[in-house]
XYZ file of N, CA and C in Angstrom:
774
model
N -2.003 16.024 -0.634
C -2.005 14.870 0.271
C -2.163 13.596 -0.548
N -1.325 12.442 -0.291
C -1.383 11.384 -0.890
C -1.568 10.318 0.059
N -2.298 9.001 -0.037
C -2.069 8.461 0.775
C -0.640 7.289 0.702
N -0.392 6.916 2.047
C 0.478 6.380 1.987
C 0.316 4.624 1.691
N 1.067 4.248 0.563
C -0.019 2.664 0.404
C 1.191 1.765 0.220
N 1.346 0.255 0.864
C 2.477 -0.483 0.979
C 1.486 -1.730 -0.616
N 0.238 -1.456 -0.798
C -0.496 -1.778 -2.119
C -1.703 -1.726 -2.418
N -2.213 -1.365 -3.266
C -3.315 -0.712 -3.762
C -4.363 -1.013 -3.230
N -5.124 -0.059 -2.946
C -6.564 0.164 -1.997
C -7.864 0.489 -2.603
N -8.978 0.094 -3.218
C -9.685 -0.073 -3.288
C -10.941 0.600 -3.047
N -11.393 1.436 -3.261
C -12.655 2.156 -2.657
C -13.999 1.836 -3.584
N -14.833 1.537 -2.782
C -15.721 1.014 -3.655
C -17.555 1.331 -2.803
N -18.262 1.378 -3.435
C -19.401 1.706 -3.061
C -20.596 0.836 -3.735
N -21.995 0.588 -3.037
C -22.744 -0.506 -3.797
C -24.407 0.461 -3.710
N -24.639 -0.332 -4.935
C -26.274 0.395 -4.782
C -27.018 -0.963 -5.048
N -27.802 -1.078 -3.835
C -28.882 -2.585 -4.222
C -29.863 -2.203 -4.171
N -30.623 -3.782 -4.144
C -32.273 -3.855 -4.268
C -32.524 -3.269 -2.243
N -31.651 -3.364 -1.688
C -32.193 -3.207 -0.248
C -31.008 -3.650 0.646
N -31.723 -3.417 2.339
C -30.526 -3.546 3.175
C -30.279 -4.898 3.746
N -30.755 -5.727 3.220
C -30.525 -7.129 4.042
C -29.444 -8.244 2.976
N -28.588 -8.215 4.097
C -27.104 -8.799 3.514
C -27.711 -10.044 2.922
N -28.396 -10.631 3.891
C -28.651 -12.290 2.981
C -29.266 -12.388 1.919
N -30.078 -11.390 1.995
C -31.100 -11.510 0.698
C -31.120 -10.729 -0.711
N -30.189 -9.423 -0.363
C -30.842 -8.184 -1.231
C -29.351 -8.296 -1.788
N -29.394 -7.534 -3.341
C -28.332 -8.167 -4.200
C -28.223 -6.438 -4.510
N -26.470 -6.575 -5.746
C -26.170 -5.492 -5.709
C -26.993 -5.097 -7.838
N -27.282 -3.745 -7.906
C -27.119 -3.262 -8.819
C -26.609 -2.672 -9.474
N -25.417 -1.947 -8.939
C -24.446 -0.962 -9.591
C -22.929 -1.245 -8.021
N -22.035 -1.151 -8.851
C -20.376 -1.199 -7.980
C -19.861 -0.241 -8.639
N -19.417 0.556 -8.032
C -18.069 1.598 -8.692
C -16.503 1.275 -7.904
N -15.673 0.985 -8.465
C -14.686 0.387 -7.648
C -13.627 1.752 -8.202
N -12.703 2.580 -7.118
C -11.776 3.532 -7.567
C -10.533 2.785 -7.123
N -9.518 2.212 -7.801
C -8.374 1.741 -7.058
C -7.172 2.873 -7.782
N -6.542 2.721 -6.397
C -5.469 3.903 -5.778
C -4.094 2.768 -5.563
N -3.296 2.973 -6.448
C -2.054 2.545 -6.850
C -0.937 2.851 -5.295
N -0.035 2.388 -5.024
C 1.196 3.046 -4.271
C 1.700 4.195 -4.782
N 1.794 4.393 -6.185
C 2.446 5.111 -6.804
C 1.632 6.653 -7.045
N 0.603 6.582 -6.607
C -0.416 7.442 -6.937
C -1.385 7.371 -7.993
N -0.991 6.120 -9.382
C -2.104 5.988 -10.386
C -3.092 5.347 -10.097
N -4.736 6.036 -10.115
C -5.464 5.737 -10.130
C -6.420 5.016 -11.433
N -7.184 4.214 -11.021
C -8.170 3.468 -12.131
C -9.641 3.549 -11.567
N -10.500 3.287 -12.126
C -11.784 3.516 -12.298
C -12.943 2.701 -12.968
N -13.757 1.984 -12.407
C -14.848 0.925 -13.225
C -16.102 1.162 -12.424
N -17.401 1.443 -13.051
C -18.493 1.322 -12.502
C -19.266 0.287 -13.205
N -20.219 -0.860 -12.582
C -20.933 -1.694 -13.798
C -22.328 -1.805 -13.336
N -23.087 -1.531 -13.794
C -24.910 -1.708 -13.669
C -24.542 -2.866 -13.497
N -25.711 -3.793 -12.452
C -25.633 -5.179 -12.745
C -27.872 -5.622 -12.533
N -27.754 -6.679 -13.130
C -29.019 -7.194 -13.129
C -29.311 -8.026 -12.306
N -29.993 -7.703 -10.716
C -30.022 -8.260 -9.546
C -30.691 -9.180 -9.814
N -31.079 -10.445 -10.611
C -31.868 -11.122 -10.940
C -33.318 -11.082 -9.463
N -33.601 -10.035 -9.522
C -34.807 -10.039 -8.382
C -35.481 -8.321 -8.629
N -36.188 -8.535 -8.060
C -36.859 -7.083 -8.102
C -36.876 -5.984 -7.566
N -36.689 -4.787 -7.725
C -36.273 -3.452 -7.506
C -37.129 -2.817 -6.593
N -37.555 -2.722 -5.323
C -38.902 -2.112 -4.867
C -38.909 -0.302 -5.244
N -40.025 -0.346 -5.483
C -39.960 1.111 -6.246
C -39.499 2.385 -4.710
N -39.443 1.683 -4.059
C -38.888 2.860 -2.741
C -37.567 2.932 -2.512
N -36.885 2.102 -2.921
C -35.577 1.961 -3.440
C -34.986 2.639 -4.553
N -35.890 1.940 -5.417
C -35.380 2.749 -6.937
C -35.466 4.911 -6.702
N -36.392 4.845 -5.863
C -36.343 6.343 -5.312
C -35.213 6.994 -4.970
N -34.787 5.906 -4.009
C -33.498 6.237 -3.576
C -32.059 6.594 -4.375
N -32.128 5.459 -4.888
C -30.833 5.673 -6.323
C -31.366 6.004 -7.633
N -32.445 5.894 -8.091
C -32.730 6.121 -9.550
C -32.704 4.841 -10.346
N -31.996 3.645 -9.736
C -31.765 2.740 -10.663
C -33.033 1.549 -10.832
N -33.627 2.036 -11.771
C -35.030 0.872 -12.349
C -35.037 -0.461 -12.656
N -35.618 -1.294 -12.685
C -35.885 -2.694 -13.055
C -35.474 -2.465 -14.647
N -36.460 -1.723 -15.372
C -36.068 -1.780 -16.817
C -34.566 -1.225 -16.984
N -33.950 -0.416 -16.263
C -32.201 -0.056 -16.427
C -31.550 -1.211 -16.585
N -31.536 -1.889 -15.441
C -30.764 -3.491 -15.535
C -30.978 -5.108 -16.064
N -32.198 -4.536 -16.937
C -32.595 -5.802 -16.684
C -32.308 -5.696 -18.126
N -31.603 -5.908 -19.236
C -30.289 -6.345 -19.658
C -28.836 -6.387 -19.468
N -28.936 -5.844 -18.325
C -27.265 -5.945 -18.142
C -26.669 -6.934 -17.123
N -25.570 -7.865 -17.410
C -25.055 -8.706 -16.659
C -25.124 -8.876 -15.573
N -25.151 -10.184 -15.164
C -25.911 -10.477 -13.208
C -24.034 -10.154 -12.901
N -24.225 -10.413 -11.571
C -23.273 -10.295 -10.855
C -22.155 -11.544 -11.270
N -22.865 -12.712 -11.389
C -22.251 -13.805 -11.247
C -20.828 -13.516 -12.876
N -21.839 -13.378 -13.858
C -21.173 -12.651 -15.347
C -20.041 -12.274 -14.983
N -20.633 -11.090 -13.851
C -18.948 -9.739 -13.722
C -18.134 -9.975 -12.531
N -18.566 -11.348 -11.812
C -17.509 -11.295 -10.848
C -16.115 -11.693 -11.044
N -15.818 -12.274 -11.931
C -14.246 -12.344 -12.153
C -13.798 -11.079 -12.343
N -14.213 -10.579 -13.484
C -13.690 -9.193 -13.837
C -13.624 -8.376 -12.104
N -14.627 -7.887 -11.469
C -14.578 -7.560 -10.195
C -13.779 -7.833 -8.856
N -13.640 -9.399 -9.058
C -12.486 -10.369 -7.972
C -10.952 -9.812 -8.884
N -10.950 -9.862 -10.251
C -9.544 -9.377 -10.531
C -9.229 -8.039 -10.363
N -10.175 -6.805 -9.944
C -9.772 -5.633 -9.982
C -9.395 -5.124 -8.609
N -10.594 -5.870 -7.311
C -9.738 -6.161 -5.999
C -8.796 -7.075 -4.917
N -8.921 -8.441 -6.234
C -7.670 -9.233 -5.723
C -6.303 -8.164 -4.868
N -5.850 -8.836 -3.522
C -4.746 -8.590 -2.879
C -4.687 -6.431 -3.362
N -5.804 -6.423 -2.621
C -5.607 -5.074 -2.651
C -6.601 -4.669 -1.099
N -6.077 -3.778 -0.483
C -7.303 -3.412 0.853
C -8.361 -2.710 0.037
N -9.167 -2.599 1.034
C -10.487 -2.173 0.803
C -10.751 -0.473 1.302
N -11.718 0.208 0.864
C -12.028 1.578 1.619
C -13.392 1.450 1.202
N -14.114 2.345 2.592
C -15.599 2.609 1.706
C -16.398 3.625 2.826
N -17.679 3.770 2.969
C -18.121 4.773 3.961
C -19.291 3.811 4.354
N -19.193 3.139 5.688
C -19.971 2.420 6.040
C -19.716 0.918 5.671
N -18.608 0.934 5.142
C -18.456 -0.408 4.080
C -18.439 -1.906 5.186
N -17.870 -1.330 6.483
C -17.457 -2.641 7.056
C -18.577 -2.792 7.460
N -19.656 -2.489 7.918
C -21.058 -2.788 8.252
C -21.995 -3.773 7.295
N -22.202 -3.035 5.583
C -22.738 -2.888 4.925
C -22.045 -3.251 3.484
N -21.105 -2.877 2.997
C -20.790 -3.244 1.697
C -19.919 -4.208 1.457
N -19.036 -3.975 2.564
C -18.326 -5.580 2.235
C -19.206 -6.817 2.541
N -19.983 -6.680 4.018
C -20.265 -8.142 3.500
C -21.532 -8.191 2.646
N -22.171 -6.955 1.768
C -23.021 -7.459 0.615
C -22.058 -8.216 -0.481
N -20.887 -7.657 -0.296
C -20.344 -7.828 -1.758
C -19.781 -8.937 -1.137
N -19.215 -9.748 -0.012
C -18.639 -10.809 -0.048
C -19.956 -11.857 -0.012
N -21.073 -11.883 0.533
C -22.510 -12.741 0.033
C -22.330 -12.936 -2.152
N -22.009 -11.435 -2.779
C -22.353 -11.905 -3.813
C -21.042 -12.634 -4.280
N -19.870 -12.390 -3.863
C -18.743 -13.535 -4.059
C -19.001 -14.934 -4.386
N -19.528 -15.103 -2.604
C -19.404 -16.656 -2.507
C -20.174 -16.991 -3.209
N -22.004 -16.567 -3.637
C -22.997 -16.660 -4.337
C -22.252 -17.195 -6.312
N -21.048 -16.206 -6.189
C -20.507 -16.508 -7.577
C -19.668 -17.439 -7.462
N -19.404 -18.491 -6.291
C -18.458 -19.243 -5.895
C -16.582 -18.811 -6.337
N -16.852 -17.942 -5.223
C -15.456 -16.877 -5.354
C -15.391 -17.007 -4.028
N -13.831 -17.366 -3.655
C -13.604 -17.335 -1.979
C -13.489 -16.360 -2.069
N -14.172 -15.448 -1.770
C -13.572 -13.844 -1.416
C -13.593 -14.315 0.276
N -12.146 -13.832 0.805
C -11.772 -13.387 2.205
C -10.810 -12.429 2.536
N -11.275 -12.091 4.038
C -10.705 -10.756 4.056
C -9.212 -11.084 5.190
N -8.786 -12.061 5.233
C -7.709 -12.704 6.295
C -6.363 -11.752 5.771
N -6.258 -11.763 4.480
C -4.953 -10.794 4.192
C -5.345 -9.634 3.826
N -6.545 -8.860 3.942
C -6.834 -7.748 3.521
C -7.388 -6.928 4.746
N -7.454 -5.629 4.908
C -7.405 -4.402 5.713
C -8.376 -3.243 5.190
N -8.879 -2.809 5.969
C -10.735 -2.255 5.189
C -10.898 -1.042 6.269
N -10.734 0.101 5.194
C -11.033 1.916 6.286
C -12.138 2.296 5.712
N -12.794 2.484 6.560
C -14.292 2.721 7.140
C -14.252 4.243 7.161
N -14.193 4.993 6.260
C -14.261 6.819 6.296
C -15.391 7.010 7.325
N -16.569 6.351 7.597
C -17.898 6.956 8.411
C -17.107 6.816 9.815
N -16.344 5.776 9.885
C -16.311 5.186 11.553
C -14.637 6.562 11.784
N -14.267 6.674 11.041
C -13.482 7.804 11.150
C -14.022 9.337 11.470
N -14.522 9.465 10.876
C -15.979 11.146 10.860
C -16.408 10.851 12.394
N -16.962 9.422 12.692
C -17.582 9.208 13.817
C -16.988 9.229 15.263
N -15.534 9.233 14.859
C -14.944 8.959 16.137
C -13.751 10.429 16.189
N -13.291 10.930 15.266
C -12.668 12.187 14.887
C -13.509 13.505 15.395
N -14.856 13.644 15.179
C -15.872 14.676 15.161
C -16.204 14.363 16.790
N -16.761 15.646 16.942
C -17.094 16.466 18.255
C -18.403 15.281 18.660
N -18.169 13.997 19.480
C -19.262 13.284 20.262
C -19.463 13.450 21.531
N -19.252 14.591 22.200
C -19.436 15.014 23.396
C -21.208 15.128 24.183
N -21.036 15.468 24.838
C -22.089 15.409 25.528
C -22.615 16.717 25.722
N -21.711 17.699 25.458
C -22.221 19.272 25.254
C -22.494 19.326 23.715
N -22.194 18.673 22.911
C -22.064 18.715 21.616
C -24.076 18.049 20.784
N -23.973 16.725 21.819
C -25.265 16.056 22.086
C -26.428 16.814 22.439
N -25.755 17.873 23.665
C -27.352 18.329 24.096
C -27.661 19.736 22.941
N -26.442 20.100 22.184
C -26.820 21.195 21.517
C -27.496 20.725 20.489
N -27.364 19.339 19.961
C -27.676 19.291 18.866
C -29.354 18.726 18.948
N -29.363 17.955 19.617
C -30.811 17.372 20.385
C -31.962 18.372 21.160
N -31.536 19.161 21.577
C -32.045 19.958 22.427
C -31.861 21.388 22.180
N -30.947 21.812 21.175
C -30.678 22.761 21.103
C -30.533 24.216 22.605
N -29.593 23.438 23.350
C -29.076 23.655 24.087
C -27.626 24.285 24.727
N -27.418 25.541 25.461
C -25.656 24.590 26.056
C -26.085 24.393 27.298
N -24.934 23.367 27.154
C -24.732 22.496 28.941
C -23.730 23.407 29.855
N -24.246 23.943 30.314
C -23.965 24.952 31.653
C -23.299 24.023 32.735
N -22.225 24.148 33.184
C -21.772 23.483 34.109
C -21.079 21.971 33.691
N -20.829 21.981 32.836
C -20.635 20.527 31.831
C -19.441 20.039 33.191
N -19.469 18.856 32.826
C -18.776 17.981 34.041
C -18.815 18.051 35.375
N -20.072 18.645 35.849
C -20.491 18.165 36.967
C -21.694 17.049 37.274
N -21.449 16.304 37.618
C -22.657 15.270 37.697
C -23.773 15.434 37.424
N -23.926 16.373 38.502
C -25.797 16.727 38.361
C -26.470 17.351 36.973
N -25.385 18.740 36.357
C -26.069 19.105 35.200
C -25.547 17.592 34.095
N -24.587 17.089 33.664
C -24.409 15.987 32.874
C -25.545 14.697 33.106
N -25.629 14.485 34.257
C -27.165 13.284 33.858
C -28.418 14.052 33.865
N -28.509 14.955 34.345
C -29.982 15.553 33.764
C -29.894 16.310 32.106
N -28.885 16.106 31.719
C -28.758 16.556 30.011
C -28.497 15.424 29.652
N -28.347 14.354 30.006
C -28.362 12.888 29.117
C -29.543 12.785 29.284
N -30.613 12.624 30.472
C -31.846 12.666 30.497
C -32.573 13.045 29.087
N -32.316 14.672 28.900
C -33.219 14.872 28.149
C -32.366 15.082 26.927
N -31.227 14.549 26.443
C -30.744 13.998 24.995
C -31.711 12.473 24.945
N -31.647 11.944 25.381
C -32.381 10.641 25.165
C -34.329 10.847 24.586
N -34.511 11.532 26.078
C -36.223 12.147 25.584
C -36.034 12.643 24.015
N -34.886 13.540 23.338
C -34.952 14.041 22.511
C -34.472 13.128 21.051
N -34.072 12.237 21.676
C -33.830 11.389 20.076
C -34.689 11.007 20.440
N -35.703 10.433 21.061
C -36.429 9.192 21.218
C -37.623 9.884 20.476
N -38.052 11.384 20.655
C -38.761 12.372 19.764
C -38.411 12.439 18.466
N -36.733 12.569 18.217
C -36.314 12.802 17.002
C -36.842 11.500 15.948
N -36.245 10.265 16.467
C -35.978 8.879 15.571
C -37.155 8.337 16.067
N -38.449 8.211 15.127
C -39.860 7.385 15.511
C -39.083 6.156 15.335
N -38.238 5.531 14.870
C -37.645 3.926 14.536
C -37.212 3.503 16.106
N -36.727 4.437 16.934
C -36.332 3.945 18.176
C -37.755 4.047 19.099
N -37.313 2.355 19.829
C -38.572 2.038 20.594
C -38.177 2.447 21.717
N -39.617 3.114 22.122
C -39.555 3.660 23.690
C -39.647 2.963 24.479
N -38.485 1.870 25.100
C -38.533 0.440 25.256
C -37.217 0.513 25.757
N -36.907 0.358 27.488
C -35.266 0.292 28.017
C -35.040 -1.133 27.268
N -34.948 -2.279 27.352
C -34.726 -3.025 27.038
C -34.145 -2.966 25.305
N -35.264 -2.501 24.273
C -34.647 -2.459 23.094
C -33.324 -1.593 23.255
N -33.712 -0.253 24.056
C -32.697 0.365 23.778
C -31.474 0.246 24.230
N -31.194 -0.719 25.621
C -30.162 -1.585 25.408
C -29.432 -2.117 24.120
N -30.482 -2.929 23.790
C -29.798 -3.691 22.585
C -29.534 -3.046 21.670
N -30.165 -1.888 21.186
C -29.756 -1.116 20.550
C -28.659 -0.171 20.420
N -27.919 0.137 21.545
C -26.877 0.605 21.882
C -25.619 -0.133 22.117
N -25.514 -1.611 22.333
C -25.047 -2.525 22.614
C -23.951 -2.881 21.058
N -22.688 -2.417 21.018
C -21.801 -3.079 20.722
C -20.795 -4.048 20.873
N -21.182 -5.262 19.658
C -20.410 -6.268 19.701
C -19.520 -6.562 19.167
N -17.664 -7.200 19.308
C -17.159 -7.439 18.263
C -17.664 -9.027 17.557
N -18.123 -8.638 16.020
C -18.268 -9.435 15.469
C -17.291 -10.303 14.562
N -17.458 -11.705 14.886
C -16.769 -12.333 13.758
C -16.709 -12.381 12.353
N -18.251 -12.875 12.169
C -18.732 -12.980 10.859
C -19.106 -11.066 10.409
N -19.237 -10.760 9.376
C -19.814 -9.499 9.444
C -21.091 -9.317 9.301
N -22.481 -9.846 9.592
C -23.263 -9.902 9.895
C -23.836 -9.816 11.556
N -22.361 -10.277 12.404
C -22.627 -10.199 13.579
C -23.504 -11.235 14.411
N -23.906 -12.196 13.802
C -24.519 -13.448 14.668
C -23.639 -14.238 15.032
N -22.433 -13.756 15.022
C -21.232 -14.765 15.881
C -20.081 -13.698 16.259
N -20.020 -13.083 17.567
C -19.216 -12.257 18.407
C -18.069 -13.201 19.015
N -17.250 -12.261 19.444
C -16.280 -12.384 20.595
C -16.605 -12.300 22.113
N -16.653 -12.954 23.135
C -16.808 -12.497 24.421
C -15.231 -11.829 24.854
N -15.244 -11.697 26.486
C -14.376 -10.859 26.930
C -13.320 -11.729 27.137
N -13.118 -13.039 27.128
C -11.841 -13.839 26.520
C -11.322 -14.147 25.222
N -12.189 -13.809 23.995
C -11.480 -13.960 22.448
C -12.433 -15.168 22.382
N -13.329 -15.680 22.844
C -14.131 -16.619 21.949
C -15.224 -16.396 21.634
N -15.218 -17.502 20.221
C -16.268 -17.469 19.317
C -17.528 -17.729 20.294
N -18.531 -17.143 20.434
C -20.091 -17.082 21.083
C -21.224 -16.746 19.884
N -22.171 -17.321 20.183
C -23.665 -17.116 18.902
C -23.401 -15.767 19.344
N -24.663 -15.022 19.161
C -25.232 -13.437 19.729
C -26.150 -13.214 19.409
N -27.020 -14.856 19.342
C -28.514 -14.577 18.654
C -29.453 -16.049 19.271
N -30.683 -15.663 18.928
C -31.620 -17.241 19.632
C -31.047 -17.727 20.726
N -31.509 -19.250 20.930
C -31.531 -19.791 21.764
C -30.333 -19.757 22.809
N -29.257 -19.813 21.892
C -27.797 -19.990 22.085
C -27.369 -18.706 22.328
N -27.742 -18.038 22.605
C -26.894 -16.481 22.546
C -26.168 -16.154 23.756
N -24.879 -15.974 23.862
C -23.736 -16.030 24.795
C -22.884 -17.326 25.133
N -23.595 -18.078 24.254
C -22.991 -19.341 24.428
C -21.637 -20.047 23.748
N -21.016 -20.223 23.788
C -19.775 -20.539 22.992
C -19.774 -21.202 21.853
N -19.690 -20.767 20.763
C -20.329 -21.718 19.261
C -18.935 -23.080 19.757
N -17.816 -23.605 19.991
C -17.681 -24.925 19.967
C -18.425 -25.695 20.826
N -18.673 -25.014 21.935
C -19.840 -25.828 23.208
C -21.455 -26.277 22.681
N -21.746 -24.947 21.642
C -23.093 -25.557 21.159
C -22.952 -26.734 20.286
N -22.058 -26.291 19.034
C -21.756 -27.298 17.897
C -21.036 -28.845 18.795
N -20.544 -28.813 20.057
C -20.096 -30.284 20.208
C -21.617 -30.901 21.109
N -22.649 -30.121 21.782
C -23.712 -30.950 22.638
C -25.065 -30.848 21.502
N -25.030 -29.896 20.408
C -25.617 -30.254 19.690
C -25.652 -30.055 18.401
N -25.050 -30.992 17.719
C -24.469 -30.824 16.366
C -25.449 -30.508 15.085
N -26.682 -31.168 15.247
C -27.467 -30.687 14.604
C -27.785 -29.174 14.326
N -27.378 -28.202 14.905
C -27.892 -26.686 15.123
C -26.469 -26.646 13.715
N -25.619 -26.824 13.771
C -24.457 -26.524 12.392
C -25.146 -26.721 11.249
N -26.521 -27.837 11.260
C -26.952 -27.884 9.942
C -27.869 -27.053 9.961
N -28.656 -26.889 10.619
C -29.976 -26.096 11.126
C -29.230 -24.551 10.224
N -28.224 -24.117 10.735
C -27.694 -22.854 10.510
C -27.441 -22.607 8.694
N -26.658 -23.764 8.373
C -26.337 -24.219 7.164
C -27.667 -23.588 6.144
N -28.921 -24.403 6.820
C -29.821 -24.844 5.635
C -30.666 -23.705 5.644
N -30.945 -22.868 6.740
C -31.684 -21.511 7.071
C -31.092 -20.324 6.184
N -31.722 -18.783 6.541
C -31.760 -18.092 6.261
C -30.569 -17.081 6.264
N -29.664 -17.362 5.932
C -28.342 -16.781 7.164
C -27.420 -16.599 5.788
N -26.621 -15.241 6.284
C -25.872 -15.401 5.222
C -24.605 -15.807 5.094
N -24.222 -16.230 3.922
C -22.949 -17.016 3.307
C -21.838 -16.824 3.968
N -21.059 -15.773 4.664
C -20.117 -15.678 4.912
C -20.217 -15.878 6.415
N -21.658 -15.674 7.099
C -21.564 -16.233 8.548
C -21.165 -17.925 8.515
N -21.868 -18.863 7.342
C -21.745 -20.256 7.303
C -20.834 -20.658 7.504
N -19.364 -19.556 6.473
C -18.349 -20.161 6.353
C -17.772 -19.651 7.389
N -17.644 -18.650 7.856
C -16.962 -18.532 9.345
C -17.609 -19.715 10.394
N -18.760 -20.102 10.314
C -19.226 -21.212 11.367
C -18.209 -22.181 10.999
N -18.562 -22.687 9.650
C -17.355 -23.772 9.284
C -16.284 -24.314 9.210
N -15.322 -23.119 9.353
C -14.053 -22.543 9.950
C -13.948 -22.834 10.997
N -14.450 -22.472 11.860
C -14.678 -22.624 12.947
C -14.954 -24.239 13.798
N -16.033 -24.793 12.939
C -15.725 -26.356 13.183
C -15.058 -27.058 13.186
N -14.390 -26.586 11.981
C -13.316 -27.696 11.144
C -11.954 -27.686 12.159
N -12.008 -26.401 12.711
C -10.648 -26.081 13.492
C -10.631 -26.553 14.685
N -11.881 -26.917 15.497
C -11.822 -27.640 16.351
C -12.152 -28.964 16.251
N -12.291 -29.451 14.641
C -11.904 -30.325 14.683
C -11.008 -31.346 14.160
N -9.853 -30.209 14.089
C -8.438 -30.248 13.707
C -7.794 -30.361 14.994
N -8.028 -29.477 16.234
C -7.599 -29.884 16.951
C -7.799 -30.798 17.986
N -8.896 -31.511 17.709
C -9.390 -32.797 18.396
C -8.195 -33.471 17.669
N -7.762 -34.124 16.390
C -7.107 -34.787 16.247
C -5.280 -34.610 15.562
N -5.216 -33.184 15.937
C -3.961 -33.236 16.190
C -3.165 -33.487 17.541
């Protein structure tokens, strides 16, 4: 099996200091790029997160403070890195969640437009996830270790969602026994930015999906109160949400004066 490629695709994986896009930096990239033709290439590079390694992390991957801490920051290897996935798609497992936008934070951080407007990004997890058996007989066997007797009749199907729920909520101590969280927690949005503090509503517009403003239309906030664009700017938020905000300004206010 080969895949079929109109140009070279990219698979790449990241090991950091941690999971928070704005803050936590990468230590190791392995990038595999996959030719049209079938030739493959290969680069992995330690990098020196100029920050610190929490030792519950380093558990996780193995990779120590003293490992990297001579070897080149990110900023060093991002050309080399921007030239190996220039105009090529992306692949990864979890990547559209999680690795692209770490690695597009450490882009812009290296003042590299990395954008993804001409590029195309397969998500192997969200494939497994949607390919594989998510049924609801499948749920109660695995939760409950169960079968669902009568599957698609009302009555046995919500009293086995019933107790799939009791049973993750046993399984995962991280999920709060809380309808409300678990709303939100279940609650998928399409996001703009990949961080997700700026969604789509059910007409195609840009809306916050966070604080004060949340459901609100980011040109409606940014024109009654313009100050919140800097507010966003100067805060905690990461790089590639800014520049999608900015984008976003600029375009409406391109079309104010076209």
């Amino acid at each position: 099996m080969q895949l079929k490629l109109t140009k070279p695709i990219c698979f790449f994986d990241l090991e950091t200091t941690g999971t928070n896009v704005a803050k936590d930096r990468i230590v190791e990239i392995a990038i595999l790029k996959v030719h049209p033709n079938g030739n493959k290439e290969s680069k992995t590079w330690l990098v020196n997160p100029e920050m610190h390694i929490p030792d519950e992390v380093v558990a996780i991957h193995g990779i120590s403070n003293e490992k990297v801490a001579n070897e080149p920051t990110f900023k060093q290897l991002s050309r080399e890195i921007y030239q190996m996935i220039k105009d090529c798609d992306l692949g990864g497992y979890n990547s559209d969640r999680f690795d692209i936008p770490l690695l597009a934070e450490e882009m812009l951080r290296a003042e590299i437009d990395f954008d993804m407007k001409s590029t195309v990004s397969v998500d192997v997890q969200t494939i497994f996830h949607k390919m594989e058996k998510r049924t609801l007989e499948a749920a109660y066997k695995f939760y409950c270790d169960k079968d669902l007797k009568n599957a698609h009749s009302a009555e046995a199907d919500t009293l086995a969602t019933y107790e799939v729920l009791l049973s993750q909520l046993e399984r995962y101590p991280e999920l709060e026994n809380n309808v409300k969280k678990l709303s939100e927690f279940t609650t998928r949005k399409q996001s703009v930015d990949f961080a997700g503090f700026i969604a789509l509503d059910k007409d195609g517009e840009e809306i916050f999906s966070f604080g004060k403003h949340k459901g609100k239309k980011v040109h409606d906030v940014l024109e009654k109160e313009p100050g919140y664009f800097g507010w966003i700017l100067n805060a905690d938020f990461p790089l590639y949400t800014k520049k999608v905000l900015t984008q976003i300004k600029l375009s409406k206010l391109n079309n104010k004066l076209s």
